[in-house]
CSV table of C-alpha atoms in Angstrom, one decimal:
chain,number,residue,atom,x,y,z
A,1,UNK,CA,26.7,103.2,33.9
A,2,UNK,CA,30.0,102.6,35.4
A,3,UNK,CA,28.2,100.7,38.3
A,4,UNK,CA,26.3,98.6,35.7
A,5,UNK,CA,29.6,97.8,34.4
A,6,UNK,CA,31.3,97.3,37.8
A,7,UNK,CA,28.7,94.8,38.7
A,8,UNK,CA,28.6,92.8,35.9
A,9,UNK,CA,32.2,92.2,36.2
A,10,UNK,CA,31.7,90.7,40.1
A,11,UNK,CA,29.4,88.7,39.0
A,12,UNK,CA,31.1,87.1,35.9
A,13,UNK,CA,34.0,87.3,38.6
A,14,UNK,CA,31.5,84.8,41.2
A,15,UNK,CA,30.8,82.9,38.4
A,16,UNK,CA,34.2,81.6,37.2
A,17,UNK,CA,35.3,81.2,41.0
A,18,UNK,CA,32.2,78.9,41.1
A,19,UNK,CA,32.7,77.2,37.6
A,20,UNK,CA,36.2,76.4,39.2
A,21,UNK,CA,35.1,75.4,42.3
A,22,UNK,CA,32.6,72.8,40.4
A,23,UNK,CA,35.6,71.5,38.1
A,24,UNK,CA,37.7,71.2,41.0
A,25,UNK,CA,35.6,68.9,43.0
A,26,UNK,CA,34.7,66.9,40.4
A,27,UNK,CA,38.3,66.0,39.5
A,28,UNK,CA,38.3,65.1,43.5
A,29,UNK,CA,35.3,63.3,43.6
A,30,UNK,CA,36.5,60.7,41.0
A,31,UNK,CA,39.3,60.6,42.4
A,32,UNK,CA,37.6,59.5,45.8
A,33,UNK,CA,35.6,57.0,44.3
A,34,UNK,CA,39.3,55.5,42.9
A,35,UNK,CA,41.3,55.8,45.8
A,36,UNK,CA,38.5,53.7,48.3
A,37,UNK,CA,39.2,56.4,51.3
A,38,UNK,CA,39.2,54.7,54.7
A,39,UNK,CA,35.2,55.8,55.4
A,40,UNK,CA,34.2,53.4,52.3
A,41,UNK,CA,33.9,50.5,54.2
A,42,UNK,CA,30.6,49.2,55.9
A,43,UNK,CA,29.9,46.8,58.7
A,44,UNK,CA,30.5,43.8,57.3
A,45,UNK,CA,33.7,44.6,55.4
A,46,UNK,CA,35.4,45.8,58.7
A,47,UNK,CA,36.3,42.1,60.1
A,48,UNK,CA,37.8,41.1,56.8
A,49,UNK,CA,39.8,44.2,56.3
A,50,UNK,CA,41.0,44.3,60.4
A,51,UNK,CA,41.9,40.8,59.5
A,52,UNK,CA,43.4,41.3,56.4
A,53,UNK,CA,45.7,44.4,58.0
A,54,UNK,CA,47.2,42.6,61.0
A,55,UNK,CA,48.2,39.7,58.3
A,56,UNK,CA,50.1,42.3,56.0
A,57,UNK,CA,51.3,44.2,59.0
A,58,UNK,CA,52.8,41.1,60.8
A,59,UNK,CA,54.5,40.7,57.3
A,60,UNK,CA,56.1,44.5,57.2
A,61,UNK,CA,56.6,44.9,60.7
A,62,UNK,CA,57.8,41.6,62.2
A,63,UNK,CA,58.6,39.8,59.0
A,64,UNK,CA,56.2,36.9,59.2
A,65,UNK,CA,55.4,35.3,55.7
A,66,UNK,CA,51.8,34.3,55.1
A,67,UNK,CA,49.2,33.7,52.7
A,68,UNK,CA,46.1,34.6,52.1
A,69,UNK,CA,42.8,34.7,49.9
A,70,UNK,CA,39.8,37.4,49.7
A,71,UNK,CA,36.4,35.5,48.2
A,72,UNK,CA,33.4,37.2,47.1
A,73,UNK,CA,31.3,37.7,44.4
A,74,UNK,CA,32.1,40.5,41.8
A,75,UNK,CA,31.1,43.6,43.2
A,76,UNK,CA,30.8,42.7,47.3
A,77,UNK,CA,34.1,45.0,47.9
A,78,UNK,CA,37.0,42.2,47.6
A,79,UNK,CA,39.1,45.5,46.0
A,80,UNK,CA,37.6,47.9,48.1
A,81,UNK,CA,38.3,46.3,51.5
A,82,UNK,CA,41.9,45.7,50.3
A,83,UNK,CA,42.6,49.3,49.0
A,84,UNK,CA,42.0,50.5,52.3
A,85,UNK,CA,44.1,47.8,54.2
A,86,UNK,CA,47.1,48.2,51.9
A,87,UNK,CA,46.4,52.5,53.1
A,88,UNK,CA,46.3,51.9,56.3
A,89,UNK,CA,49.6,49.3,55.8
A,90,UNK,CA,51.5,52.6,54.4
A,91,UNK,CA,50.3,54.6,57.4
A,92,UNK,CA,51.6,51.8,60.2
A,93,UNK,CA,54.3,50.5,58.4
A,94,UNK,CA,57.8,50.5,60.7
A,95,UNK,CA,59.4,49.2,57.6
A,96,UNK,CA,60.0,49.3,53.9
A,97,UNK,CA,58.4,47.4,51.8
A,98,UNK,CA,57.5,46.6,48.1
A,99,UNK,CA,53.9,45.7,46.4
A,100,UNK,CA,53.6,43.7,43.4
A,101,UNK,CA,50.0,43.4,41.7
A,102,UNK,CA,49.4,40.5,39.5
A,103,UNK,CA,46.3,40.1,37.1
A,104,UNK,CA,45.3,36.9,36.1
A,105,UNK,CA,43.9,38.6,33.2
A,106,UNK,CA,47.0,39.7,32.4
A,107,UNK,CA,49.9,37.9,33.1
A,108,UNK,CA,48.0,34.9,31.8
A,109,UNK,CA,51.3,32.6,32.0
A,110,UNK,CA,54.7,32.3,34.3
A,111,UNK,CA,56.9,34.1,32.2
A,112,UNK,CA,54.8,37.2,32.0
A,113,UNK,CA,54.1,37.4,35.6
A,114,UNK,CA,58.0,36.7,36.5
A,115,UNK,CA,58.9,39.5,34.1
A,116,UNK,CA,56.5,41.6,36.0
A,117,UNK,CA,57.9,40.4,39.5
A,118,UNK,CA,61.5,41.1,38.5
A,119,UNK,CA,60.4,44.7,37.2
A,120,UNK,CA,58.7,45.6,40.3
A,121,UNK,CA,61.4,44.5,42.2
A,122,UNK,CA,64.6,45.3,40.9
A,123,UNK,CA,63.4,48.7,39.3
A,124,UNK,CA,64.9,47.6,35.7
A,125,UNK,CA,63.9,46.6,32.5
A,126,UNK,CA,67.1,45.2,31.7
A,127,UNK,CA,67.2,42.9,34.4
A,128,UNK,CA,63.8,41.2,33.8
A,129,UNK,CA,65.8,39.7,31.3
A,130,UNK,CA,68.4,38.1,32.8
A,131,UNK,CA,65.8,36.0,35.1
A,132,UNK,CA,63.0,35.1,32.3
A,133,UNK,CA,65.0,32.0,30.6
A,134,UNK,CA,66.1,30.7,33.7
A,135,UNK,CA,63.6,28.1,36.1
A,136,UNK,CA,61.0,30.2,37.8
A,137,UNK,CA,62.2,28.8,41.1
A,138,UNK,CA,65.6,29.6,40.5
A,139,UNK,CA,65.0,33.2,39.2
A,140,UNK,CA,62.6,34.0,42.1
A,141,UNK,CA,65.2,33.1,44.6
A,142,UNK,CA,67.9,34.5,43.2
A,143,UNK,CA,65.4,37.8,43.0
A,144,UNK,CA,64.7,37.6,46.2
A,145,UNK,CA,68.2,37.0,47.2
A,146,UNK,CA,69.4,40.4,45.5
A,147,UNK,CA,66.4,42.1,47.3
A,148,UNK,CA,68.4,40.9,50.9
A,149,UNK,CA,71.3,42.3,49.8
A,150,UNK,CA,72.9,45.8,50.4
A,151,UNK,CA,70.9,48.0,52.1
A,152,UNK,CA,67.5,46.1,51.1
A,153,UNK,CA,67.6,43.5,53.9
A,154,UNK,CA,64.5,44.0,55.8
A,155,UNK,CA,62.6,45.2,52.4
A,156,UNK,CA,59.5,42.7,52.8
A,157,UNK,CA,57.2,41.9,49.7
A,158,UNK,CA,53.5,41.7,49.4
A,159,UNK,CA,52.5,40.1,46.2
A,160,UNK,CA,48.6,40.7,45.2
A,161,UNK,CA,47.3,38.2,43.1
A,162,UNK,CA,43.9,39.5,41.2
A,163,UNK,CA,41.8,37.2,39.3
A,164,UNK,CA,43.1,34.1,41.5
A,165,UNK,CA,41.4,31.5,39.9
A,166,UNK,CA,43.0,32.1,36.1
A,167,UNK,CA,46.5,31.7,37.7
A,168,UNK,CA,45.0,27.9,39.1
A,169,UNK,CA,45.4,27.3,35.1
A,170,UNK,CA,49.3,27.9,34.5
A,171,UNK,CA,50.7,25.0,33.7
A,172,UNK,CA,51.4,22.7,36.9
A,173,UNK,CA,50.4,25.8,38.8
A,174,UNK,CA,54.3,26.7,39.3
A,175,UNK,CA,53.9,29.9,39.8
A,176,UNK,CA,51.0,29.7,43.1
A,177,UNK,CA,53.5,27.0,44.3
A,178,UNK,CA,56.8,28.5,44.5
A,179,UNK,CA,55.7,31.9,46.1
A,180,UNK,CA,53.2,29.9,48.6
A,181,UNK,CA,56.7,27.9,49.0
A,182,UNK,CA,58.7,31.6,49.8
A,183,UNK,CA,56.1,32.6,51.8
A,184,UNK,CA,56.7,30.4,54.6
A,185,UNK,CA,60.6,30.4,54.2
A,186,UNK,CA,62.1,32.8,56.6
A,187,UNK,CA,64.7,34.2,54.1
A,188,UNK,CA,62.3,37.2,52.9
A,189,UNK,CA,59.0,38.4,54.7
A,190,UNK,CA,56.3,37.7,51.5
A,191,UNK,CA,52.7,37.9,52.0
A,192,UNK,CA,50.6,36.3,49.0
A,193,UNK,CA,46.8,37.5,49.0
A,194,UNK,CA,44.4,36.5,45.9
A,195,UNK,CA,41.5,38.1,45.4
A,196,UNK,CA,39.0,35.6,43.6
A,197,UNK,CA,35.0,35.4,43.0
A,198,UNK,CA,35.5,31.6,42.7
A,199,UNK,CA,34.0,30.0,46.3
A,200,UNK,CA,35.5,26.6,45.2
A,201,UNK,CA,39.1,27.8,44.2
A,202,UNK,CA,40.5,25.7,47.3
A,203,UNK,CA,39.5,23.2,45.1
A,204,UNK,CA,41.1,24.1,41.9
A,205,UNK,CA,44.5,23.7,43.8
A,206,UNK,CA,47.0,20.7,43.2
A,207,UNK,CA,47.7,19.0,46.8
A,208,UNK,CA,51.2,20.0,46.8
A,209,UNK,CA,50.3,23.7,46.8
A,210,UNK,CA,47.5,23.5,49.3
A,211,UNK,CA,50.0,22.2,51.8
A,212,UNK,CA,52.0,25.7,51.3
A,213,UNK,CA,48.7,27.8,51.4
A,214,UNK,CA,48.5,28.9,54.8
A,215,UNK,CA,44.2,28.5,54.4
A,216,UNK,CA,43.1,31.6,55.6
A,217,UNK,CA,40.1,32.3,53.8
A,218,UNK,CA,38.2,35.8,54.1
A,219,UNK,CA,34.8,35.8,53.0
A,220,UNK,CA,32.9,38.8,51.2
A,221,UNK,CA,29.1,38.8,50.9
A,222,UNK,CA,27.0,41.4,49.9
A,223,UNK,CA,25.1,41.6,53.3
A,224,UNK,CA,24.5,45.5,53.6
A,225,UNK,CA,21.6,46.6,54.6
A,226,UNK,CA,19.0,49.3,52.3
A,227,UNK,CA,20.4,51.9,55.0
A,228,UNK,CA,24.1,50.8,54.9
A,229,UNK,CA,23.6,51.1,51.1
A,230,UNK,CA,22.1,54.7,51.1
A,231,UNK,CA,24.8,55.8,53.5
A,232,UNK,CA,27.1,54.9,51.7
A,233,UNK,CA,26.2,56.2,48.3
A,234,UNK,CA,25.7,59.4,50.4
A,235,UNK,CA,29.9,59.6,51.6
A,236,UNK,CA,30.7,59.1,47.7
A,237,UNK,CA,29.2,63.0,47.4
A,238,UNK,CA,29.6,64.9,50.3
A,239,UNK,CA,33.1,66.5,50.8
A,240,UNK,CA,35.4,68.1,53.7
A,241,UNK,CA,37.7,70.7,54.4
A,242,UNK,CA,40.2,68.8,52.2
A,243,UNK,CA,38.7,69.2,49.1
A,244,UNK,CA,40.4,73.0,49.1
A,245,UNK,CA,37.0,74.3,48.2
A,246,UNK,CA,35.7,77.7,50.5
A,247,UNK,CA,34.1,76.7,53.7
A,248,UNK,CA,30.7,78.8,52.1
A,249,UNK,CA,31.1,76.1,49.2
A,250,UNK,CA,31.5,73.0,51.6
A,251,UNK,CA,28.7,74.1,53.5
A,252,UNK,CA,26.3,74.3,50.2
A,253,UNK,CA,27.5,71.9,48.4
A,254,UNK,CA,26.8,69.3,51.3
A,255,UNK,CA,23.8,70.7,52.0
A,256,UNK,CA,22.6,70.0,48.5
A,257,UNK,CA,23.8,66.6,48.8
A,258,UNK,CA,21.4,65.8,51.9
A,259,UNK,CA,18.8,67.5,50.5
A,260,UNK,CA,19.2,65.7,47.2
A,261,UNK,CA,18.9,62.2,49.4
A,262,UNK,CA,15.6,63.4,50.9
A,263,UNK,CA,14.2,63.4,47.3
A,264,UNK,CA,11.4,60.5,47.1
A,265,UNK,CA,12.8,59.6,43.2
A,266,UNK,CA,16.2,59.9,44.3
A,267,UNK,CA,15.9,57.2,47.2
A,268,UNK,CA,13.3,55.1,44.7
A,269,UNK,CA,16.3,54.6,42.3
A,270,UNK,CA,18.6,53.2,45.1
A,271,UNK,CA,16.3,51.2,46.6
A,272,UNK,CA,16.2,49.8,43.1
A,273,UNK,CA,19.7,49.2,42.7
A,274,UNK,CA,19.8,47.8,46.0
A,275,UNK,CA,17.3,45.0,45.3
A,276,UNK,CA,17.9,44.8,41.6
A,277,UNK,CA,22.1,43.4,42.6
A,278,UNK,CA,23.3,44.8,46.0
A,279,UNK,CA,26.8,45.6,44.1
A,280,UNK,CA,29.2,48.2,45.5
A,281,UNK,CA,30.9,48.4,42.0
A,282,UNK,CA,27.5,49.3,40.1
A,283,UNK,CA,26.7,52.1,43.0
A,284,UNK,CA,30.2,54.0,42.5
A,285,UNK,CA,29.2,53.6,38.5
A,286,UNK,CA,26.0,55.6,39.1
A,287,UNK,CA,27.7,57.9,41.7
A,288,UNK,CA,30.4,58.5,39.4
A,289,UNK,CA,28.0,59.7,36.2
A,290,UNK,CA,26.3,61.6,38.7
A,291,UNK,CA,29.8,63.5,39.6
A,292,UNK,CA,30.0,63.7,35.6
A,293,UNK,CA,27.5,66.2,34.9
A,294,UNK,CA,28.8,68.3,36.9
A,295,UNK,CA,30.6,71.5,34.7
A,296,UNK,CA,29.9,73.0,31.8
A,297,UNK,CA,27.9,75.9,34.1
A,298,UNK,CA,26.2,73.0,36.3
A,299,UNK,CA,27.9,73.3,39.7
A,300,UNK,CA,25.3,70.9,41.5
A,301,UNK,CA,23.6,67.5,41.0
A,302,UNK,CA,20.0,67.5,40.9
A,303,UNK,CA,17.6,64.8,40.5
A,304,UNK,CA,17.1,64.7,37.1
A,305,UNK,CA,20.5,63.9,36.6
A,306,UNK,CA,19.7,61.2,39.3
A,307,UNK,CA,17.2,59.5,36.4
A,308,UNK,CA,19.7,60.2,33.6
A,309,UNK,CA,21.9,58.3,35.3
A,310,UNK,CA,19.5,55.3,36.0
A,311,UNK,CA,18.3,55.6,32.9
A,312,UNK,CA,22.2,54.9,31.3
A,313,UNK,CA,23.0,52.2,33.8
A,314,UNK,CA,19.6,50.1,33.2
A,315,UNK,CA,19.6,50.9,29.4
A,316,UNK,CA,17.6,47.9,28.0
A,317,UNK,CA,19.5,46.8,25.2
A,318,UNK,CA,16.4,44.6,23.3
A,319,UNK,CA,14.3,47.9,23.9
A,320,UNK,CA,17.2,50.0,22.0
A,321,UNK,CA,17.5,47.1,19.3
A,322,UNK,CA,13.1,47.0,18.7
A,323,UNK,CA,13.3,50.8,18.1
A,324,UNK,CA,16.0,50.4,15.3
A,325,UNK,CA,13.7,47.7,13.2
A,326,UNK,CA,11.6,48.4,10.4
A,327,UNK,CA,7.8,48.8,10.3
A,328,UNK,CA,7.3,45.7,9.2
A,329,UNK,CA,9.5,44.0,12.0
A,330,UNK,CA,8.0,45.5,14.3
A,331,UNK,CA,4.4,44.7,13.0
A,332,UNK,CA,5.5,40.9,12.7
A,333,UNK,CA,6.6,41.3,16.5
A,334,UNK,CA,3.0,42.5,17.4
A,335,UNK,CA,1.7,40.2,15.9
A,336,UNK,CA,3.7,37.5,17.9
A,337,UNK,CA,3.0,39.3,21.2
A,338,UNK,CA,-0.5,38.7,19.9
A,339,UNK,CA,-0.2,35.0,19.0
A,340,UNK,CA,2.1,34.1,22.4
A,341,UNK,CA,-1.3,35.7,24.1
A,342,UNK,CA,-3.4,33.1,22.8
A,343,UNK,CA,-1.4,30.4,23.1
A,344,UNK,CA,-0.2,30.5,26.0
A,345,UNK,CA,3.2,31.1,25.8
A,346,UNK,CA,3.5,27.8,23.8
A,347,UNK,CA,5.5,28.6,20.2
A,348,UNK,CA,4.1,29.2,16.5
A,349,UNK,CA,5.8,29.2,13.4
A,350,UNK,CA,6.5,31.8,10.6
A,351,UNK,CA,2.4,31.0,8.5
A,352,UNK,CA,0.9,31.5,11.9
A,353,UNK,CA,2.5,35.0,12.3
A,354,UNK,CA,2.1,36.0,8.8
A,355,UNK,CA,-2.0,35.0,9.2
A,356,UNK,CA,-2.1,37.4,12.0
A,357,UNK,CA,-0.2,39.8,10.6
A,358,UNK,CA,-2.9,39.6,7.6
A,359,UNK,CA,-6.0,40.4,9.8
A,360,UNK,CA,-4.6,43.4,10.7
A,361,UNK,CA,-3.2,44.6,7.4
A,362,UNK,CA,-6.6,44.0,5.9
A,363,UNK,CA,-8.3,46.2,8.5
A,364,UNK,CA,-9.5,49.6,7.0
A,365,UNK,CA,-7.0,52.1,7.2
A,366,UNK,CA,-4.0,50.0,8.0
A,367,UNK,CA,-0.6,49.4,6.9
A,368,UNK,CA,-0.2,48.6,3.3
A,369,UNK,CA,0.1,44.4,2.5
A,370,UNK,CA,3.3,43.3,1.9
A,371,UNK,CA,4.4,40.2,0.0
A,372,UNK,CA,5.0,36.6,2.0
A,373,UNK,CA,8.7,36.5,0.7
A,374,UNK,CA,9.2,40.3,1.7
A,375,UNK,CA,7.9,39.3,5.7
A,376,UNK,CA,9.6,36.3,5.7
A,377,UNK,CA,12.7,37.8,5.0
A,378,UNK,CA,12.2,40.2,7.6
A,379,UNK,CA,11.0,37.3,9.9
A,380,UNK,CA,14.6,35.7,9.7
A,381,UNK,CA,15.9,39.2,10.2
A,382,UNK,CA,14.4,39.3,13.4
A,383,UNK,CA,15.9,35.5,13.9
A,384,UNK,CA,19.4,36.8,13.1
A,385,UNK,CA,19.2,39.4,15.5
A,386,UNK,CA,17.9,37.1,18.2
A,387,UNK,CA,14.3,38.6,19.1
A,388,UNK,CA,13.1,35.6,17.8
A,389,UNK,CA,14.7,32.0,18.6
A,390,UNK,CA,14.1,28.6,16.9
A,391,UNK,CA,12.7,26.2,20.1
A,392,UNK,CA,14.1,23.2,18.0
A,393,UNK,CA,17.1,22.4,15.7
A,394,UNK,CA,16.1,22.7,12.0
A,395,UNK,CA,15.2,19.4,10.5
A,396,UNK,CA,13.8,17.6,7.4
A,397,UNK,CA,10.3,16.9,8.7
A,398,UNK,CA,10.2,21.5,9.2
A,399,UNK,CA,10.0,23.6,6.6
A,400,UNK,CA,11.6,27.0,7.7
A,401,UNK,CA,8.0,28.4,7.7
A,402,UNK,CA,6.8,25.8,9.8
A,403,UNK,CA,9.9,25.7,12.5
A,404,UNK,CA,8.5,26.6,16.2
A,405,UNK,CA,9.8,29.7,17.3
A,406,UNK,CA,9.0,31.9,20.5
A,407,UNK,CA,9.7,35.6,21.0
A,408,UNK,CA,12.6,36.9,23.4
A,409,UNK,CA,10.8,40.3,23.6
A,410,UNK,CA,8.7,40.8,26.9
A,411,UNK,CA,5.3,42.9,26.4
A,412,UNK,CA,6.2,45.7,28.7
A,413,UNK,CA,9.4,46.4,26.0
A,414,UNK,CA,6.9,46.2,23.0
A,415,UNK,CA,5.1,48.8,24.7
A,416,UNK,CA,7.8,51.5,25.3
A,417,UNK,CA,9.0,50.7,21.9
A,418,UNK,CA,5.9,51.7,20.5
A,419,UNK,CA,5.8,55.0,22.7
A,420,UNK,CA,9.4,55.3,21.8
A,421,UNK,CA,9.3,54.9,18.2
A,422,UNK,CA,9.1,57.7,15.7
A,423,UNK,CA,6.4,58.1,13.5
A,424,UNK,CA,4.6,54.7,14.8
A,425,UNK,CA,1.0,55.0,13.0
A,426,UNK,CA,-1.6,55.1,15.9
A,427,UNK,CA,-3.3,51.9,14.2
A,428,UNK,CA,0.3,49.9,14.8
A,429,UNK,CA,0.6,51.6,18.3
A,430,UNK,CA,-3.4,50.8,19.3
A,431,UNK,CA,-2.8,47.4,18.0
A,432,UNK,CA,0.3,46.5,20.1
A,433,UNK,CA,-1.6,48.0,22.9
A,434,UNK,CA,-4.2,45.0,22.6
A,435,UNK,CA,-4.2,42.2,24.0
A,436,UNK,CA,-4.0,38.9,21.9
A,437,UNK,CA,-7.1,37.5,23.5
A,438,UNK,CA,-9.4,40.8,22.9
């Protein structure tokens, strides 16, 4: 009995190290999948990021102003590339230096960015200020000019502009002028880079500050291969002997992880990704609900959560919205599917639908007749929530009834709508199933 006892308690002992263990590298994982480690990049990241690094080091180390700008669409690694360029800055650096990060979704005008520029700089609240009613020129020199001072002379400043093109919108583009202008003084080392999904934003510059942008331009395309992409996805789970998890642990857990990428559903959901939008952002989202599940008891990721996963990143929002309508809705929307069969995709109005929907109400055993007013009303419902547009603006010469409409449901979400539904009568569900031309 005392045995019994004695090994119940190691194992409730194995367990919590191993609940722990679990809690612990999740926390870590997300916080890889923050941080961009160094091993994120792929191929065609590296020249832009070696670029990118010798800019800002030239800055820090040798105190070269410059200017710079980082174009890609969202999600081909623009913030990526640069979070591991700004580590690998800390790690090279030979000098102090300060970072400031500007939004353009946030500091939507001069004053707020200044304000954010002197409190990143001068370390005070207070002082912000002092500068805000002054010129901007005038209060980012005399900033700078106290940041030379005292024992802050070789203190050089990147500024990070994110969101690039919303700052192209401040009024006479003041702000993009005057710290292009300080980057190329030599009275403090500033580097300006922008990060910006806009190809043309050269364009959206005024001539006076495209002759102080020093136009270099680093392009970002997603042009990772399937491969590139799995690999990838792989180095967001696997771990090291960082992670301050037991070797044993390392070993399974990584194990796991390859064996989990061997899995044919597994590697049928990336390949989907991959050709459905090659972005790096949406791959960390579904790597990251992956890491999720983990706790609770769960101390590995297994495929099902793989699908669970999928399943929350590609959640068809019209399929969610069909299974909240009534019967009736959803019988007028059969009958659509029906009508768009046999015309060819050309439109009908409200008294064609409501015929077809008649046929089948008057079969034996159907649905129950309803009313013209009661189905119209739910016909406009279906309007209002936009499964049903009008092809033409409403006019004199149409009666609502008569307006041309067309459906914006496809046939493959009627379908899972009508597996999905609960307590769809099997005449509704064997009458969606049918094609409009049987």
């Amino acid at each position: 009995k005392f045995l019994n006892s004695f090994g119940l308690l190691v194992n409730d002992i194995h367990n919590l190290h191993q609940k722990m263990a679990a809690d612990t590298l999740k926390a870590k994982l997300l916080t890889k999948l923050a941080t961009c480690p160094n091993d994120s990049l792929v191929p065609s990241q590296v020249k832009a990021a070696n670029t990118l690094r010798r800019l800002l080091l030239k800055t820090v180390n040798y105190g070269e102003g410059n200017s710079a700008l980082v174009i890609g669409p969202r999600g081909s690694g623009k913030t990526t590339v640069l979070s591991n360029v700004l580590q690998d800055v800390q790690k090279e650096a030979m000098q102090e230096y300060t970072i400031v990060q500007l939004n353009g979704l946030i500091h939507t005008n001069d004053k707020l960015a200044l304000v954010e520029i002197t409190r990143t700089l001068m370390k005070s609240e207070e002082s912000s200020e002092v500068y805000v009613n002054m010129p901007f020129a005038q209060a980012l020199n005399l900033i700078l000019a106290t940041l030379r001072s005292g024992d802050r002379e070789d203190r050089s400043v990147l500024i990070i502009l994110e969101e690039f093109d919303l700052f192209t919108h401040h009024h006479n583009q003041t702000l993009l002028y005057n710290l292009f202008d300080i980057s190329q003084s030599k009275s403090v080392p500033v580097a300006v880079v922008g990060l910006t999904c806009r190809l043309d934003v050269i364009e959206l510059l005024e001539k006076r500050v495209k002759s102080r942008f020093s136009h270099i331009q680093l392009f970002l395309f997603c042009e990772h291969s399937l491969q590139e992409y799995k690999e990838s996805f792989r180095k967001m789970l696997t771990i090291d002997s960082s992670y301050d998890c037991s070797p044993k642990f390392n070993k399974y857990w990584n194990f796991e992880i390859e064996k989990l990428m061997t899995e044919s559903k597994v590697n049928e959901l990336l390949e989907q990704m991959y050709h459905h939008t090659k972005d790096w952002s949406l791959l960390k989202k579904f790597a990251k609900l992956l890491i999720s599940c983990l706790g609770n008891n769960k101390e590995m990721i297994r495929v099902q959560d793989a699908v669970y996963a999928s399943n929350l990143l590609f959640k068809d929002s019209k399929s969610s919205l069909l299974q909240g309508i009534s019967m009736l809705q959803l019988t007028l929307i059969i009958a659509m599917k029906h009508l768009r069969d046999i015309q060819h995709d050309e439109p009908f109005n409200f008294e064609m639908v409501y015929q077809e929907f008649l046929k089948f109400a008057q079969r034996p055993n159907s649905i129950s007749l309803c009313k013209k007013e009661v189905a119209k009303k739910a016909f406009e419902n279906l309007e209002f929530i936009e499964l049903v547009s009008s092809k033409e603006s409403q006019s004199r010469s149409h009666l609502k009834e008569y307006q041309p409409v067309v459906l914006l449901v496809t046939d493959e979400q009627i379908l899972e709508t009508l597996d999905k539904y609960p307590n769809c009568p099997t005449e509704v569900v064997y009458w969606g199933k049918q094609s409009g031309l049987a």
